[in-house]
């Protein structure tokens, strides 16, 4: 299994992208190896289980959560993963199959506190809120602590605020770039595989953009070279994201400009998009992904420029001089970016409202 995985990883590395996340059968094989690890493979196997299994309600997540739950509950011992570590890893799985095991562990004298810490940052609780509330009502201190944390918006305030100054390197696409330029229809088959689909972004030659293989592979290495200046790259365009509503266009842009999501393989969040005009639906999908889309005059920004963006002051500086000014579409954009996306913010606010209602507290002013 490890040999096949490493061969796959090498093939993907040759394309400049990470390997695919583990499937359910691969996850099961990794777990079997973790139970009796080959000499020298211990750290690699743990890394695969920790970072390369999709979270949430993916089939592989179910396999991972079932195993970690059994270890965390002490149903059987695994030398590589103690009860504490298994509980900690359950807490990184976002929501879905990990929620019920974490709630069950709140009553455990050994790992209950660790389970609580995981639940405090888990927004996708669905109807399981009631289970935590019932435990709290029955006197479980860990459950009470979790609900208080949700009420206090720790899931939000524990994340870093959007910086006062964001320094980026400009990747500029002049003229109008529509969603088909960013996510070409002939490459629709690869859209679920975000890093692979990204390779087709801007694959057709246009003024100022030279693809690596015209019609097949976009300016991928060029974008990587821009990153060697030590900053994230910002996508900058005259007109950005017109056309269809496909989210895959935003996925490609954020793969170029964003940051990895911890414990979530092959997905990124954040980044900055500057556009003279940003199409409304594209703007919305950027918000969903925790990016910062800003409509601003980009005429003085050129490919490769290093610029400073001041999101609170509404200005862009180059070489210490203000070259553009803007107003955010909404101040809520900064909260969305801090939360990791508009969807996280909406779900989190709902969870906080339920927790505060349960505790008899007024609405949060955070």
Short mmCIF file of C-alpha atoms in Angstrom, two decimals, residues 15 20 27 51 53 87 102 108 168 193 198 203 218 231 283 285 288 303 307-308 361:
data_model
loop_
_atom_site.label_atom_id
_atom_site.label_comp_id
_atom_site.label_asym_id
_atom_site.label_seq_id
_atom_site.Cartn_x
_atom_site.Cartn_y
_atom_site.Cartn_z
CA UNK A 15 2.64 17.78 -12.04
CA UNK A 20 -5.14 12.73 -3.77
CA UNK A 27 -7.56 4.69 5.13
CA UNK A 51 -3.42 15.07 7.33
CA UNK A 53 -7.97 11.81 5.19
CA UNK A 87 -9.29 12.06 21.04
CA UNK A 102 -16.55 13.27 20.97
CA UNK A 108 -14.64 10.10 30.26
CA UNK A 168 1.14 40.43 -1.45
CA UNK A 193 -9.84 17.38 -7.75
CA UNK A 198 -6.18 24.34 -11.10
CA UNK A 203 -4.45 27.67 -20.01
CA UNK A 218 -1.69 27.44 -17.33
CA UNK A 231 4.46 36.73 0.11
CA UNK A 283 -17.62 37.66 -5.31
CA UNK A 285 -18.13 32.30 -3.81
CA UNK A 288 -17.77 31.48 1.05
CA UNK A 303 2.51 41.94 -12.73
CA UNK A 307 2.01 45.86 -2.62
CA UNK A 308 0.57 46.55 0.82
CA UNK A 361 -27.94 35.13 27.71
#
